[in-house]
Amino acid sequence: MRVVIIGSGAAGLTTASTIRRYNKDIEVVVITKEREIAYSPCAIPYVIEGTIKSFDDIVMHTPADYKKERNIDVITETAVVDVDSKNNKIKCIDKNGNEFEMNYDYLVLATGAEPFIPPIEGKDLKGVFKVRSIEDGRNILKYIEEEKCNKAVVVGAGAIGLEMAYGLKCRGLDVLVVEMAPQVLPRFLDPDMAERVQKYLEKEGIKIILSKPLEKIIGEEKVEAVCVGDQVYEADMVIMATGVRPNIELAKKAGCKIGKFAIEVNEKMQTSIPNIYAVGDCVEVVDFITGEKTLSPFGTTAVRQGKVAGKNIAGIDARFYPVLNSAVSKIGELEIGGTGLTAFSANLKRIPIVIGRAKGLTRARYYPGGKEIEIKMIFSENGTVFGCQIVGGERVAERIDAMSIAIFKKVNAEEIANMEFCYAPPVSMVNEPLSLAAEDALKKLL
């Protein structure tokens, strides 16, 4: 039996490795357009800023590693251009333009998402970059050095956009961030929490323009300036961090059902065609709180989906659960995290909520090095926790993880307020801020 996986991101390679973990006999083939595999796109901004020394450092495995250690064939620099689901075969074109076909028993679509570049004037000028692949990162650094860039404009104030902005600032560039929304990080923070992030970035010397789109990029052959509203700003390069769109073209060619946002799958990660699975950024998922379809373009989601698909193909029953879209980012000395429902999205959906807030330190007040941390919790009107946002100097990720579990298990404010948290002066306060935020909400609920 042969399983063909299209895509070498976290979802595709996790599917391949999971199949092999549970079955040593299935032939597993991964086909990818990329030259390098098994790296984290999320690490690109940290190479740009210099915290990670080289892009080579974020490549964890090579195709040879997968063949030698796991008996998985990885075919690189090859595009799959068609899927014939009736005859269980795909058509491919390699880097030299040679066409070939391959049969499969199971097909896994791990085609990911493509960067969304708004159709604005000047988007094809030299010096305009997207941030999706390791090659993008290398090209950005090369351009900075070759063109001796001094001014950069980052379009989009999501996590990648802000991480890139800080990274470019660390490289010595003057950085301007342009965002259409009225706040930074609109996907997982409310405006009041986002304001703290914005103030930190501005303190670090990054300029931010909100509620205005990028009108056009100006230049003859390469970037010279940008137009935002009625203002023109000089620029040597533009980073388009304007989000991604699911890559569903092969799914359409195969005849798979497409949902509201992306490929429709069941809890086993099967598409509407039983022997075709789909995983990663190209599929839509279910929101745990609302039960509505949504997207979850996170590496953690991709890995979990890959494990589910791999187990089912290998004959082990597994299912993928609805998502909370837990997210965390580190920008300079600031950590930002969120999980579940925001107050903004709850209000849009007319869901009654109660908010709990707390500020504290990450260590005992008398212990050196403690950093401020601010917490906002969202509860339903009957006290069940729906969401949590945290901005602080350290230890944000583990608190978001804890709250993800609490939301998933439908814990209420009273239970969080009385939960047992560990304490030691170097790592925590005796009054855990999560508990304090729940207590604040509990007073309102009572």
Short mmCIF file of C-alpha atoms in Angstrom, two decimals:
data_model
loop_
_atom_site.label_atom_id
_atom_site.label_comp_id
_atom_site.label_asym_id
_atom_site.label_seq_id
_atom_site.Cartn_x
_atom_site.Cartn_y
_atom_site.Cartn_z
CA MET A 1 0.00 0.00 0.00
CA ARG A 2 1.27 3.47 -0.93
CA VAL A 3 0.40 6.74 0.80
CA VAL A 4 1.30 9.93 -1.08
CA ILE A 5 1.46 13.15 0.93
CA ILE A 6 1.50 16.48 -0.89
CA GLY A 7 3.32 19.07 1.21
CA SER A 8 6.31 18.98 3.54
CA GLY A 9 5.16 21.35 6.28
CA ALA A 10 4.41 20.32 9.84
CA ALA A 11 1.11 18.69 8.87
CA GLY A 12 2.49 16.62 5.99
CA LEU A 13 5.65 15.41 7.70
CA THR A 14 3.81 14.63 10.93
CA THR A 15 1.33 12.53 8.96
CA ALA A 16 4.20 10.67 7.31
CA SER A 17 6.06 10.05 10.58
CA THR A 18 2.88 8.95 12.38
CA ILE A 19 2.05 6.40 9.67
CA ARG A 20 5.54 5.00 9.94
CA ARG A 21 5.41 4.90 13.75
CA TYR A 22 2.37 2.62 13.65
CA ASN A 23 3.04 0.70 10.46
CA LYS A 24 6.47 -0.30 9.14
CA ASP A 25 5.23 -1.74 5.84
CA ILE A 26 3.20 1.04 4.21
CA GLU A 27 5.12 2.88 1.48
CA VAL A 28 5.12 6.59 2.37
CA VAL A 29 6.02 9.26 -0.20
CA VAL A 30 6.10 12.99 0.47
CA ILE A 31 6.15 15.39 -2.50
CA THR A 32 6.98 19.07 -2.02
CA LYS A 33 7.69 22.14 -4.13
CA GLU A 34 10.32 23.28 -1.64
CA ARG A 35 14.03 22.50 -1.65
CA GLU A 36 14.36 22.37 2.13
CA ILE A 37 11.97 20.60 4.46
CA ALA A 38 11.32 20.17 8.18
CA TYR A 39 11.83 23.75 9.26
CA SER A 40 9.65 26.17 11.19
CA PRO A 41 8.39 29.24 9.30
CA CYS A 42 7.56 30.71 12.72
CA ALA A 43 11.30 30.96 13.38
CA ILE A 44 12.01 33.22 10.39
CA PRO A 45 11.56 36.54 12.27
CA TYR A 46 13.97 35.39 14.98
CA VAL A 47 16.66 34.72 12.38
CA ILE A 48 16.00 38.17 10.93
CA GLU A 49 16.50 39.77 14.36
CA GLY A 50 19.67 37.75 14.96
CA THR A 51 18.60 35.73 18.00
CA ILE A 52 18.91 32.62 15.85
CA LYS A 53 22.21 32.92 14.00
CA SER A 54 21.42 31.24 10.69
CA PHE A 55 18.54 29.88 8.64
CA ASP A 56 20.46 26.61 8.55
CA ASP A 57 19.84 26.34 12.31
CA ILE A 58 16.05 26.07 11.86
CA VAL A 59 16.24 23.13 9.43
CA MET A 60 15.71 20.08 11.63
CA HIS A 61 15.90 17.22 9.10
CA THR A 62 16.82 16.58 5.46
CA PRO A 63 15.15 14.26 2.94
CA ALA A 64 18.08 11.88 3.48
CA ASP A 65 17.30 11.81 7.21
CA TYR A 66 13.71 10.80 6.54
CA LYS A 67 14.83 8.01 4.21
CA LYS A 68 17.54 6.68 6.49
CA GLU A 69 15.80 6.99 9.85
CA ARG A 70 12.12 6.44 8.92
CA ASN A 71 12.10 4.89 5.44
CA ILE A 72 10.04 7.80 4.12
CA ASP A 73 10.73 9.02 0.56
CA VAL A 74 10.72 12.80 0.20
CA ILE A 75 10.69 14.17 -3.35
CA THR A 76 11.67 17.86 -3.32
CA GLU A 77 11.35 20.72 -5.84
CA THR A 78 8.43 18.94 -7.48
CA ALA A 79 4.93 20.32 -8.02
CA VAL A 80 1.80 18.20 -8.07
CA VAL A 81 -0.34 19.76 -10.79
CA ASP A 82 -3.33 17.42 -10.98
CA VAL A 83 -5.19 14.76 -9.02
CA ASP A 84 -7.21 12.02 -10.73
CA SER A 85 -9.23 10.72 -7.79
CA LYS A 86 -11.20 8.25 -9.93
CA ASN A 87 -8.04 6.40 -10.92
CA ASN A 88 -6.06 7.18 -7.75
CA LYS A 89 -3.14 8.93 -9.41
CA ILE A 90 -1.44 12.32 -9.45
CA LYS A 91 0.49 14.22 -12.11
CA CYS A 92 3.77 15.89 -11.12
CA ILE A 93 6.37 18.20 -12.68
CA ASP A 94 9.92 18.22 -11.29
CA LYS A 95 12.33 21.17 -11.20
CA ASN A 96 13.64 20.32 -14.69
CA GLY A 97 10.16 20.38 -16.21
CA ASN A 98 9.83 16.61 -16.48
CA GLU A 99 6.31 15.27 -16.05
CA PHE A 100 5.49 11.98 -14.35
CA GLU A 101 2.53 10.25 -12.74
CA MET A 102 2.27 8.36 -9.47
CA ASN A 103 -0.44 6.04 -8.19
CA TYR A 104 -1.66 6.06 -4.60
CA ASP A 105 -3.90 4.07 -2.30
CA TYR A 106 -4.28 6.99 0.09
CA LEU A 107 -3.62 10.64 -0.68
CA VAL A 108 -3.00 13.31 1.94
CA LEU A 109 -3.42 16.96 0.96
CA ALA A 110 -1.08 19.02 3.15
CA THR A 111 -0.92 21.88 0.68
CA GLY A 112 -0.94 24.59 3.35
CA ALA A 113 -1.77 28.19 2.61
CA GLU A 114 -0.44 30.82 0.26
CA PRO A 115 0.42 34.38 1.34
CA PHE A 116 -2.33 36.81 0.47
CA ILE A 117 -0.89 39.80 -1.36
CA PRO A 118 -3.44 42.61 -1.88
CA PRO A 119 -3.78 43.65 -5.54
CA ILE A 120 -2.15 47.04 -5.04
CA GLU A 121 -0.02 49.04 -7.43
CA GLY A 122 3.69 48.26 -7.07
CA LYS A 123 3.34 44.85 -5.42
CA ASP A 124 5.66 43.30 -8.02
CA LEU A 125 8.50 45.78 -7.56
CA LYS A 126 11.90 44.57 -6.49
CA GLY A 127 12.13 44.84 -2.72
CA VAL A 128 8.60 43.58 -1.95
CA PHE A 129 8.65 40.37 0.09
CA LYS A 130 6.29 37.86 1.62
CA VAL A 131 7.19 35.83 4.73
CA ARG A 132 6.20 32.21 4.25
CA SER A 133 9.24 30.07 3.45
CA ILE A 134 12.85 29.82 4.50
CA GLU A 135 13.73 31.06 1.02
CA ASP A 136 11.73 34.22 1.70
CA GLY A 137 13.80 34.81 4.83
CA ARG A 138 17.07 34.33 3.01
CA ASN A 139 15.99 36.68 0.25
CA ILE A 140 15.05 39.37 2.78
CA LEU A 141 18.44 39.27 4.51
CA LYS A 142 20.26 39.21 1.19
CA TYR A 143 18.32 42.24 -0.04
CA ILE A 144 19.00 44.21 3.14
CA GLU A 145 22.72 43.63 2.73
CA GLU A 146 22.98 44.11 -1.02
CA GLU A 147 20.77 47.19 -1.21
CA LYS A 148 21.99 48.64 2.11
CA CYS A 149 18.39 49.14 3.23
CA ASN A 150 17.63 51.75 5.88
CA LYS A 151 13.82 51.98 5.87
CA ALA A 152 11.31 49.11 5.89
CA VAL A 153 7.53 49.07 5.81
CA VAL A 154 5.70 46.04 7.23
CA VAL A 155 2.12 45.65 6.02
CA GLY A 156 0.02 43.78 8.56
CA ALA A 157 0.16 43.86 12.37
CA GLY A 158 -0.52 40.22 13.11
CA ALA A 159 2.02 38.16 15.01
CA ILE A 160 4.34 37.55 12.03
CA GLY A 161 4.16 41.20 10.98
CA LEU A 162 5.08 42.51 14.42
CA GLU A 163 7.79 39.88 14.92
CA MET A 164 9.26 40.86 11.55
CA ALA A 165 9.03 44.56 12.41
CA TYR A 166 10.98 44.01 15.61
CA GLY A 167 13.50 41.82 13.79
CA LEU A 168 14.13 44.47 11.15
CA LYS A 169 14.50 47.07 13.88
CA CYS A 170 17.17 44.87 15.46
CA ARG A 171 18.93 44.89 12.08
CA GLY A 172 19.17 48.66 12.35
CA LEU A 173 16.34 49.63 9.99
CA ASP A 174 13.73 52.31 10.59
CA VAL A 175 10.44 50.40 10.60
CA LEU A 176 6.88 51.48 9.87
CA VAL A 177 3.95 49.08 10.41
CA VAL A 178 0.72 49.66 8.47
CA GLU A 179 -2.47 47.90 9.58
CA MET A 180 -6.03 48.24 8.22
CA ALA A 181 -7.62 47.24 11.52
CA PRO A 182 -7.88 49.74 14.39
CA GLN A 183 -5.49 47.69 16.56
CA VAL A 184 -2.47 45.41 16.42
CA LEU A 185 -2.92 41.64 16.79
CA PRO A 186 -6.64 41.78 15.96
CA ARG A 187 -6.93 37.99 15.68
CA PHE A 188 -6.39 37.12 19.34
CA LEU A 189 -6.32 40.29 21.45
CA ASP A 190 -8.98 42.80 22.43
CA PRO A 191 -8.20 46.48 21.76
CA ASP A 192 -7.34 47.25 25.41
CA MET A 193 -4.75 44.45 25.58
CA ALA A 194 -3.43 45.26 22.10
CA GLU A 195 -2.79 48.84 23.19
CA ARG A 196 -0.14 47.65 25.62
CA VAL A 197 1.65 45.79 22.83
CA GLN A 198 1.48 48.85 20.59
CA LYS A 199 2.95 51.11 23.29
CA TYR A 200 5.81 48.69 23.81
CA LEU A 201 6.64 48.61 20.10
CA GLU A 202 6.46 52.39 19.82
CA LYS A 203 8.76 52.68 22.82
CA GLU A 204 11.18 50.44 20.93
CA GLY A 205 11.12 52.92 18.04
CA ILE A 206 8.70 51.18 15.67
CA LYS A 207 6.15 53.50 14.05
CA ILE A 208 2.60 52.16 13.71
CA ILE A 209 -0.27 53.40 11.54
CA LEU A 210 -3.68 51.86 12.24
CA SER A 211 -7.05 51.97 10.47
CA LYS A 212 -5.46 52.76 7.11
CA PRO A 213 -4.63 50.46 4.20
CA LEU A 214 -1.50 50.56 2.10
CA GLU A 215 -2.67 52.38 -1.04
CA LYS A 216 0.29 51.68 -3.30
CA ILE A 217 4.00 50.96 -3.45
CA ILE A 218 6.01 53.58 -5.31
CA GLY A 219 9.12 53.00 -7.41
CA GLU A 220 10.53 52.57 -10.90
CA GLU A 221 12.17 49.15 -10.71
CA LYS A 222 12.49 48.76 -6.95
CA VAL A 223 10.72 50.06 -3.84
CA GLU A 224 11.28 53.75 -3.17
CA ALA A 225 8.26 54.71 -1.04
CA VAL A 226 4.74 53.74 -0.01
CA CYS A 227 1.47 55.65 0.04
CA VAL A 228 -0.70 55.26 3.15
CA GLY A 229 -3.86 57.34 3.12
CA ASP A 230 -2.73 60.66 1.68
CA GLN A 231 0.80 60.41 3.05
CA VAL A 232 3.95 59.18 1.32
CA TYR A 233 6.66 57.44 3.35
CA GLU A 234 10.14 56.61 2.07
CA ALA A 235 10.96 52.91 2.01
CA ASP A 236 13.73 50.66 0.75
CA MET A 237 11.73 47.46 1.18
CA VAL A 238 8.19 46.28 1.96
CA ILE A 239 7.26 43.15 3.90
CA MET A 240 3.75 41.89 3.09
CA ALA A 241 2.52 40.17 6.27
CA THR A 242 -1.09 40.42 5.16
CA GLY A 243 -2.20 36.92 6.07
CA VAL A 244 -2.64 33.69 4.14
CA ARG A 245 -5.32 31.93 2.12
CA PRO A 246 -5.84 28.13 2.14
CA ASN A 247 -4.35 26.40 -0.89
CA ILE A 248 -7.30 24.32 -2.08
CA GLU A 249 -6.71 24.06 -5.83
CA LEU A 250 -5.66 20.39 -5.82
CA ALA A 251 -8.59 19.53 -3.57
CA LYS A 252 -10.92 21.11 -6.12
CA LYS A 253 -9.28 19.17 -8.96
CA ALA A 254 -9.69 15.98 -6.96
CA GLY A 255 -13.37 16.72 -6.42
CA CYS A 256 -13.17 17.10 -2.65
CA LYS A 257 -15.93 19.09 -1.01
CA ILE A 258 -14.93 22.65 -0.14
CA GLY A 259 -16.50 24.18 2.94
CA LYS A 260 -17.05 27.79 3.95
CA PHE A 261 -13.34 28.62 4.19
CA ALA A 262 -11.26 25.63 3.05
CA ILE A 263 -11.32 21.87 2.49
CA GLU A 264 -14.09 20.17 4.46
CA VAL A 265 -12.96 17.21 6.56
CA ASN A 266 -14.50 15.00 9.21
CA GLU A 267 -13.00 14.39 12.66
CA LYS A 268 -10.73 11.70 11.19
CA MET A 269 -9.32 14.31 8.75
CA GLN A 270 -10.99 12.54 5.80
CA THR A 271 -12.30 14.63 2.93
CA SER A 272 -15.54 13.83 1.10
CA ILE A 273 -13.49 11.26 -0.85
CA PRO A 274 -12.77 8.43 1.64
CA ASN A 275 -9.18 7.66 0.58
CA ILE A 276 -8.15 11.35 0.47
CA TYR A 277 -7.25 13.08 3.72
CA ALA A 278 -6.39 16.74 4.27
CA VAL A 279 -4.42 18.36 7.08
CA GLY A 280 -2.95 21.73 8.05
CA ASP A 281 -3.68 25.24 6.85
CA CYS A 282 -5.69 24.01 3.85
CA VAL A 283 -8.57 22.63 5.95
CA GLU A 284 -11.34 24.23 7.97
CA VAL A 285 -12.05 23.23 11.55
CA VAL A 286 -14.72 23.69 14.22
CA ASP A 287 -14.51 26.42 16.86
CA PHE A 288 -14.86 24.88 20.33
CA ILE A 289 -16.81 27.79 21.80
CA THR A 290 -19.24 28.64 19.00
CA GLY A 291 -19.40 25.38 17.08
CA GLU A 292 -18.90 27.36 13.86
CA LYS A 293 -16.45 26.55 11.07
CA THR A 294 -13.19 28.50 11.19
CA LEU A 295 -9.53 28.38 10.19
CA SER A 296 -6.64 27.45 12.45
CA PRO A 297 -3.35 28.33 10.68
CA PHE A 298 -1.05 27.27 13.51
CA GLY A 299 1.80 24.77 13.60
CA THR A 300 0.35 23.13 16.70
CA THR A 301 -2.94 22.51 14.90
CA ALA A 302 -1.07 21.11 11.89
CA VAL A 303 0.87 18.65 14.05
CA ARG A 304 -2.24 17.43 15.86
CA GLN A 305 -4.08 16.96 12.57
CA GLY A 306 -1.13 15.10 11.10
CA LYS A 307 -1.14 12.68 14.03
CA VAL A 308 -4.87 12.08 13.63
CA ALA A 309 -4.66 11.48 9.87
CA GLY A 310 -1.56 9.29 10.21
CA LYS A 311 -3.14 7.09 12.87
CA ASN A 312 -6.34 6.59 10.90
CA ILE A 313 -4.46 5.70 7.72
CA ALA A 314 -2.37 3.24 9.75
CA GLY A 315 -5.58 1.63 11.04
CA ILE A 316 -5.75 3.23 14.50
CA ASP A 317 -8.91 5.12 15.36
CA ALA A 318 -8.27 8.78 16.19
CA ARG A 319 -10.21 12.03 15.98
CA PHE A 320 -9.44 15.74 15.88
CA TYR A 321 -11.18 17.96 18.41
CA PRO A 322 -12.59 21.47 17.91
CA VAL A 323 -10.08 24.29 18.33
CA LEU A 324 -9.54 27.24 20.66
CA ASN A 325 -6.83 28.72 18.40
CA SER A 326 -4.43 29.21 21.29
CA ALA A 327 -1.57 31.47 20.22
CA VAL A 328 1.55 32.99 21.74
CA SER A 329 4.25 35.36 20.48
CA LYS A 330 7.43 36.89 21.82
CA ILE A 331 8.37 40.33 20.52
CA GLY A 332 11.52 41.67 22.08
CA GLU A 333 11.04 41.45 25.86
CA LEU A 334 7.26 41.14 25.61
CA GLU A 335 5.27 37.91 25.52
CA ILE A 336 1.68 37.92 24.23
CA GLY A 337 -0.82 35.09 24.33
CA GLY A 338 -4.48 34.36 23.78
CA THR A 339 -6.88 31.44 23.69
CA GLY A 340 -10.59 31.01 23.12
CA LEU A 341 -13.09 33.80 22.67
CA THR A 342 -12.21 37.50 22.86
CA ALA A 343 -14.65 40.06 24.25
CA PHE A 344 -14.75 41.69 20.81
CA SER A 345 -15.78 38.48 19.04
CA ALA A 346 -18.25 37.62 21.81
CA ASN A 347 -19.93 41.00 21.38
CA LEU A 348 -20.07 40.53 17.61
CA LYS A 349 -21.85 37.21 18.14
CA ARG A 350 -24.06 38.75 20.87
CA ILE A 351 -22.81 36.31 23.49
CA PRO A 352 -23.28 37.74 27.02
CA ILE A 353 -19.97 37.73 28.91
CA VAL A 354 -18.32 38.75 32.16
CA ILE A 355 -14.71 39.96 32.22
CA GLY A 356 -12.13 39.33 34.94
CA ARG A 357 -8.84 41.23 35.11
CA ALA A 358 -5.64 41.03 37.12
CA LYS A 359 -2.15 42.51 37.14
CA GLY A 360 0.76 40.94 38.93
CA LEU A 361 4.40 39.91 38.77
CA THR A 362 5.98 36.76 37.43
CA ARG A 363 8.04 36.31 40.61
CA ALA A 364 7.69 37.22 44.26
CA ARG A 365 7.80 40.98 44.75
CA TYR A 366 11.10 40.80 46.64
CA TYR A 367 12.78 38.37 44.20
CA PRO A 368 15.01 40.04 41.56
CA GLY A 369 13.95 40.01 37.90
CA GLY A 370 10.19 39.80 38.28
CA LYS A 371 8.25 41.18 35.31
CA GLU A 372 4.77 42.62 35.04
CA ILE A 373 1.99 40.45 33.70
CA GLU A 374 -1.56 41.48 32.80
CA ILE A 375 -4.44 39.03 32.41
CA LYS A 376 -7.91 39.37 30.91
CA MET A 377 -10.36 36.47 31.22
CA ILE A 378 -13.66 36.07 29.43
CA PHE A 379 -16.50 34.15 31.11
CA SER A 380 -20.01 33.25 30.04
CA GLU A 381 -22.88 34.74 32.03
CA ASN A 382 -23.09 31.51 34.03
CA GLY A 383 -19.37 31.66 34.91
CA THR A 384 -17.82 29.18 32.45
CA VAL A 385 -14.46 30.37 31.16
CA PHE A 386 -14.53 31.19 27.44
CA GLY A 387 -11.23 32.93 26.78
CA CYS A 388 -8.04 34.39 28.17
CA GLN A 389 -5.51 37.00 27.00
CA ILE A 390 -2.17 37.67 28.63
CA VAL A 391 0.53 40.28 28.01
CA GLY A 392 3.66 40.16 30.13
CA GLY A 393 7.40 39.94 30.41
CA GLU A 394 7.66 36.16 30.83
CA ARG A 395 5.82 32.90 31.53
CA VAL A 396 2.84 33.70 29.32
CA ALA A 397 2.82 30.47 27.28
CA GLU A 398 2.33 28.07 30.19
CA ARG A 399 -0.53 30.17 31.56
CA ILE A 400 -2.24 30.20 28.17
CA ASP A 401 -1.79 26.41 28.02
CA ALA A 402 -3.38 26.07 31.45
CA MET A 403 -6.32 28.22 30.38
CA SER A 404 -6.73 26.23 27.17
CA ILE A 405 -7.22 23.11 29.29
CA ALA A 406 -9.62 24.99 31.58
CA ILE A 407 -11.74 26.18 28.64
CA PHE A 408 -11.74 22.74 27.04
CA LYS A 409 -12.89 21.17 30.32
CA LYS A 410 -15.50 23.93 30.85
CA VAL A 411 -14.09 25.07 34.18
CA ASN A 412 -15.87 27.98 35.86
CA ALA A 413 -14.68 31.14 37.62
CA GLU A 414 -15.11 29.74 41.13
CA GLU A 415 -13.04 26.69 40.27
CA ILE A 416 -10.21 28.77 38.81
CA ALA A 417 -10.29 31.15 41.77
CA ASN A 418 -9.90 28.17 44.12
CA MET A 419 -7.54 26.14 41.97
CA GLU A 420 -4.26 24.97 43.46
CA PHE A 421 -1.31 26.75 41.84
CA CYS A 422 2.33 26.11 42.69
CA TYR A 423 4.56 28.78 44.26
CA ALA A 424 8.24 29.53 44.69
CA PRO A 425 9.70 33.07 44.85
CA PRO A 426 11.94 32.72 41.74
CA VAL A 427 9.09 31.64 39.46
CA SER A 428 5.73 32.85 40.78
CA MET A 429 3.70 34.92 43.23
CA VAL A 430 1.94 33.29 46.14
CA ASN A 431 -1.25 34.83 44.70
CA GLU A 432 -1.34 33.49 41.15
CA PRO A 433 -2.60 36.22 38.73
CA LEU A 434 -4.86 33.69 36.95
CA SER A 435 -6.63 33.11 40.24
CA LEU A 436 -6.90 36.85 40.87
CA ALA A 437 -8.50 37.43 37.46
CA ALA A 438 -11.04 34.70 38.15
CA GLU A 439 -11.79 36.24 41.56
CA ASP A 440 -12.42 39.59 39.87
CA ALA A 441 -14.94 37.98 37.52
CA LEU A 442 -16.50 36.00 40.35
CA LYS A 443 -17.34 39.20 42.26
CA LYS A 444 -19.20 40.48 39.20
CA LEU A 445 -20.97 37.18 38.68
CA LEU A 446 -22.14 37.08 42.28
#
